[in-house]
């Protein structure tokens, strides 16, 4: 399949991270950055969209992860292994909690480092400098539900017509 690079259309998505669970939110954002929601998706091509995340300082973890989860890195010097708990990271650099979760869900390739990561914009508060790229009446993406309830349907609505030949559990004869 040949697909010219000029025809790639990049959208801008706004995500409000207020009271969202980190892993569930990262699981929604990583495919947007990679472009998996587009019919022209190819794993070796840069097709993804831009994502702007606001209110990164109001995210949440489940369980005791605020105290138990550790973020580790090495300075490059002997004995330079550093670590911080998640609650300390929230105070110092709240954007990095989401960035590490989202980037950890992407494969380690040159696409990730050179093209996908720069399209991820994370801000601690509700203000961001990308109002020119986002439409005026843009709504943030819907929150990922904790359970299947209400009218959130994961794309699996009952699409069968009542006059069709398909039987639903309510119309099936015992």
mmCIF file of C-alpha atoms in Angstrom:
data_model
loop_
_atom_site.group_PDB
_atom_site.id
_atom_site.type_symbol
_atom_site.label_atom_id
_atom_site.label_comp_id
_atom_site.label_asym_id
_atom_site.label_seq_id
_atom_site.Cartn_x
_atom_site.Cartn_y
_atom_site.Cartn_z
ATOM 1 C CA UNK A 1 0.000 0.000 0.000
ATOM 2 C CA UNK A 2 1.539 3.263 -0.996
ATOM 3 C CA UNK A 3 0.446 6.290 0.918
ATOM 4 C CA UNK A 4 2.105 9.628 0.194
ATOM 5 C CA UNK A 5 3.316 11.567 3.175
ATOM 6 C CA UNK A 6 1.658 14.754 1.992
ATOM 7 C CA UNK A 7 -1.790 13.299 2.570
ATOM 8 C CA UNK A 8 -1.266 12.727 6.298
ATOM 9 C CA UNK A 9 -3.715 14.794 8.297
ATOM 10 C CA UNK A 10 -2.692 15.436 11.873
ATOM 11 C CA UNK A 11 -5.429 16.278 14.341
ATOM 12 C CA UNK A 12 -5.056 17.889 17.741
ATOM 13 C CA UNK A 13 -6.711 16.168 20.708
ATOM 14 C CA UNK A 14 -7.364 17.783 24.086
ATOM 15 C CA UNK A 15 -7.365 15.495 27.130
ATOM 16 C CA UNK A 16 -8.379 16.560 30.631
ATOM 17 C CA UNK A 17 -6.509 14.396 33.149
ATOM 18 C CA UNK A 18 -8.528 15.608 36.149
ATOM 19 C CA UNK A 19 -9.308 12.609 38.421
ATOM 20 C CA UNK A 20 -8.262 10.086 35.752
ATOM 21 C CA UNK A 21 -6.303 6.939 36.553
ATOM 22 C CA UNK A 22 -2.801 7.099 35.090
ATOM 23 C CA UNK A 23 -2.656 3.729 33.331
ATOM 24 C CA UNK A 24 -6.146 3.934 31.842
ATOM 25 C CA UNK A 25 -5.469 7.415 30.519
ATOM 26 C CA UNK A 26 -2.110 6.363 29.070
ATOM 27 C CA UNK A 27 -3.812 3.429 27.379
ATOM 28 C CA UNK A 28 -6.125 5.839 25.557
ATOM 29 C CA UNK A 29 -3.447 8.342 24.559
ATOM 30 C CA UNK A 30 -0.700 6.013 23.265
ATOM 31 C CA UNK A 31 -2.745 4.781 20.253
ATOM 32 C CA UNK A 32 -3.635 8.388 19.347
ATOM 33 C CA UNK A 33 0.041 9.333 19.259
ATOM 34 C CA UNK A 34 0.890 6.305 17.143
ATOM 35 C CA UNK A 35 -2.067 6.755 14.766
ATOM 36 C CA UNK A 36 -3.707 3.390 15.358
ATOM 37 C CA UNK A 37 -7.181 4.950 15.136
ATOM 38 C CA UNK A 38 -6.644 5.871 11.476
ATOM 39 C CA UNK A 39 -7.380 3.558 8.550
ATOM 40 C CA UNK A 40 -4.000 4.428 7.017
ATOM 41 C CA UNK A 41 -2.038 3.148 10.045
ATOM 42 C CA UNK A 42 1.285 1.447 9.385
ATOM 43 C CA UNK A 43 3.670 0.505 12.188
ATOM 44 C CA UNK A 44 6.693 1.843 10.289
ATOM 45 C CA UNK A 45 5.171 5.230 9.418
ATOM 46 C CA UNK A 46 4.665 8.432 11.364
ATOM 47 C CA UNK A 47 0.900 8.932 11.116
ATOM 48 C CA UNK A 48 -0.151 9.861 14.684
ATOM 49 C CA UNK A 49 -1.814 12.989 16.002
ATOM 50 C CA UNK A 50 -0.870 15.700 18.481
ATOM 51 C CA UNK A 51 -2.189 15.288 22.041
ATOM 52 C CA UNK A 52 -2.464 18.118 24.581
ATOM 53 C CA UNK A 53 -3.017 16.995 28.180
ATOM 54 C CA UNK A 54 -4.142 19.488 30.815
ATOM 55 C CA UNK A 55 -4.514 19.154 34.600
ATOM 56 C CA UNK A 56 -1.710 16.598 34.881
ATOM 57 C CA UNK A 57 -1.300 17.553 38.545
ATOM 58 C CA UNK A 58 -4.773 16.186 39.346
ATOM 59 C CA UNK A 59 -4.272 12.587 38.184
ATOM 60 C CA UNK A 60 -4.770 9.635 40.488
ATOM 61 C CA UNK A 61 -3.398 6.187 41.137
ATOM 62 C CA UNK A 62 -5.319 3.224 42.484
ATOM 63 C CA UNK A 63 -4.371 1.438 45.683
ATOM 64 C CA UNK A 64 -1.226 2.475 47.546
ATOM 65 C CA UNK A 65 0.735 3.434 44.450
ATOM 66 C CA UNK A 66 1.308 7.002 45.654
ATOM 67 C CA UNK A 67 3.613 5.597 48.344
ATOM 68 C CA UNK A 68 4.708 2.283 46.798
ATOM 69 C CA UNK A 69 5.459 3.189 43.170
ATOM 70 C CA UNK A 70 9.074 4.198 42.570
ATOM 71 C CA UNK A 71 10.499 6.125 39.635
ATOM 72 C CA UNK A 72 14.171 5.247 39.108
ATOM 73 C CA UNK A 73 16.849 6.700 36.871
ATOM 74 C CA UNK A 74 20.627 6.730 36.683
ATOM 75 C CA UNK A 75 22.723 9.871 36.469
ATOM 76 C CA UNK A 76 25.548 8.136 34.605
ATOM 77 C CA UNK A 77 28.041 8.495 37.439
ATOM 78 C CA UNK A 78 29.165 5.608 39.661
ATOM 79 C CA UNK A 79 26.593 5.073 42.397
ATOM 80 C CA UNK A 80 24.213 7.458 40.639
ATOM 81 C CA UNK A 81 20.999 5.438 40.916
ATOM 82 C CA UNK A 82 18.265 7.841 42.011
ATOM 83 C CA UNK A 83 14.675 7.143 42.924
ATOM 84 C CA UNK A 84 11.537 9.030 43.965
ATOM 85 C CA UNK A 85 8.130 7.905 45.122
ATOM 86 C CA UNK A 86 5.094 8.849 43.047
ATOM 87 C CA UNK A 87 3.873 11.391 45.604
ATOM 88 C CA UNK A 88 7.243 13.180 45.446
ATOM 89 C CA UNK A 89 7.109 13.178 41.640
ATOM 90 C CA UNK A 90 3.647 14.763 41.772
ATOM 91 C CA UNK A 91 5.022 17.651 43.811
ATOM 92 C CA UNK A 92 8.204 18.179 41.765
ATOM 93 C CA UNK A 93 7.299 17.224 38.181
ATOM 94 C CA UNK A 94 3.644 16.158 37.729
ATOM 95 C CA UNK A 95 3.965 16.058 33.927
ATOM 96 C CA UNK A 96 6.633 13.355 34.097
ATOM 97 C CA UNK A 97 4.296 10.823 35.741
ATOM 98 C CA UNK A 98 2.016 10.838 32.702
ATOM 99 C CA UNK A 99 4.880 11.147 30.222
ATOM 100 C CA UNK A 100 6.632 8.053 31.595
ATOM 101 C CA UNK A 101 3.373 6.055 31.562
ATOM 102 C CA UNK A 102 2.483 7.021 27.977
ATOM 103 C CA UNK A 103 5.977 6.703 26.514
ATOM 104 C CA UNK A 104 6.371 3.344 28.255
ATOM 105 C CA UNK A 105 3.446 2.046 26.173
ATOM 106 C CA UNK A 106 5.170 2.929 22.890
ATOM 107 C CA UNK A 107 7.765 0.707 21.250
ATOM 108 C CA UNK A 108 11.375 1.892 21.483
ATOM 109 C CA UNK A 109 12.139 2.925 17.921
ATOM 110 C CA UNK A 110 13.442 5.971 16.124
ATOM 111 C CA UNK A 111 9.827 6.908 15.409
ATOM 112 C CA UNK A 112 9.113 7.156 19.111
ATOM 113 C CA UNK A 113 12.140 9.232 19.985
ATOM 114 C CA UNK A 114 12.173 11.545 17.006
ATOM 115 C CA UNK A 115 8.551 11.962 15.998
ATOM 116 C CA UNK A 116 6.004 10.616 18.473
ATOM 117 C CA UNK A 117 7.359 11.976 21.758
ATOM 118 C CA UNK A 118 7.553 15.614 20.566
ATOM 119 C CA UNK A 119 3.836 15.528 19.683
ATOM 120 C CA UNK A 120 2.882 14.838 23.313
ATOM 121 C CA UNK A 121 2.254 18.089 25.201
ATOM 122 C CA UNK A 122 1.558 17.822 28.947
ATOM 123 C CA UNK A 123 0.683 20.738 31.252
ATOM 124 C CA UNK A 124 0.150 20.723 35.012
ATOM 125 C CA UNK A 125 -2.675 23.257 35.051
ATOM 126 C CA UNK A 126 -5.722 23.991 32.889
ATOM 127 C CA UNK A 127 -3.906 26.546 30.701
ATOM 128 C CA UNK A 128 -1.902 25.645 27.616
ATOM 129 C CA UNK A 129 -0.359 27.634 24.723
ATOM 130 C CA UNK A 130 -2.020 25.550 21.971
ATOM 131 C CA UNK A 131 -5.326 27.401 21.693
ATOM 132 C CA UNK A 132 -4.502 28.367 18.101
ATOM 133 C CA UNK A 133 -4.226 24.713 17.016
ATOM 134 C CA UNK A 134 -7.320 23.494 18.879
ATOM 135 C CA UNK A 135 -10.767 24.603 17.711
ATOM 136 C CA UNK A 136 -12.585 27.052 19.981
ATOM 137 C CA UNK A 137 -15.409 24.754 21.059
ATOM 138 C CA UNK A 138 -13.233 21.660 21.452
ATOM 139 C CA UNK A 139 -14.396 19.192 24.071
ATOM 140 C CA UNK A 140 -11.872 17.057 25.940
ATOM 141 C CA UNK A 141 -11.918 13.348 25.129
ATOM 142 C CA UNK A 142 -14.472 11.404 27.198
ATOM 143 C CA UNK A 143 -13.162 9.847 30.378
ATOM 144 C CA UNK A 144 -12.356 6.155 30.313
ATOM 145 C CA UNK A 145 -14.895 4.383 32.534
ATOM 146 C CA UNK A 146 -13.806 2.185 35.383
ATOM 147 C CA UNK A 147 -16.542 -0.340 34.615
ATOM 148 C CA UNK A 148 -18.902 -0.998 31.733
ATOM 149 C CA UNK A 149 -21.952 0.925 32.843
ATOM 150 C CA UNK A 150 -24.285 3.589 31.591
ATOM 151 C CA UNK A 151 -24.169 4.580 27.951
ATOM 152 C CA UNK A 152 -20.436 4.043 27.359
ATOM 153 C CA UNK A 153 -20.335 1.167 24.878
ATOM 154 C CA UNK A 154 -16.690 0.522 23.790
ATOM 155 C CA UNK A 155 -17.999 0.503 20.200
ATOM 156 C CA UNK A 156 -20.177 -2.570 20.753
ATOM 157 C CA UNK A 157 -23.693 -1.155 20.589
ATOM 158 C CA UNK A 158 -26.540 -3.409 19.540
ATOM 159 C CA UNK A 159 -26.669 -2.481 15.869
ATOM 160 C CA UNK A 160 -29.073 -5.181 14.741
ATOM 161 C CA UNK A 161 -32.333 -3.986 13.283
ATOM 162 C CA UNK A 162 -35.440 -5.381 15.035
ATOM 163 C CA UNK A 163 -36.725 -6.484 11.619
ATOM 164 C CA UNK A 164 -33.545 -8.355 10.717
ATOM 165 C CA UNK A 165 -32.974 -12.094 10.869
ATOM 166 C CA UNK A 166 -30.484 -11.825 13.747
ATOM 167 C CA UNK A 167 -31.753 -13.015 17.106
ATOM 168 C CA UNK A 168 -30.968 -11.084 20.237
ATOM 169 C CA UNK A 169 -31.021 -12.768 23.664
ATOM 170 C CA UNK A 170 -34.421 -11.167 24.380
ATOM 171 C CA UNK A 171 -36.036 -12.530 21.184
ATOM 172 C CA UNK A 172 -34.424 -15.969 21.196
ATOM 173 C CA UNK A 173 -36.835 -18.856 21.669
ATOM 174 C CA UNK A 174 -35.973 -21.328 24.452
#
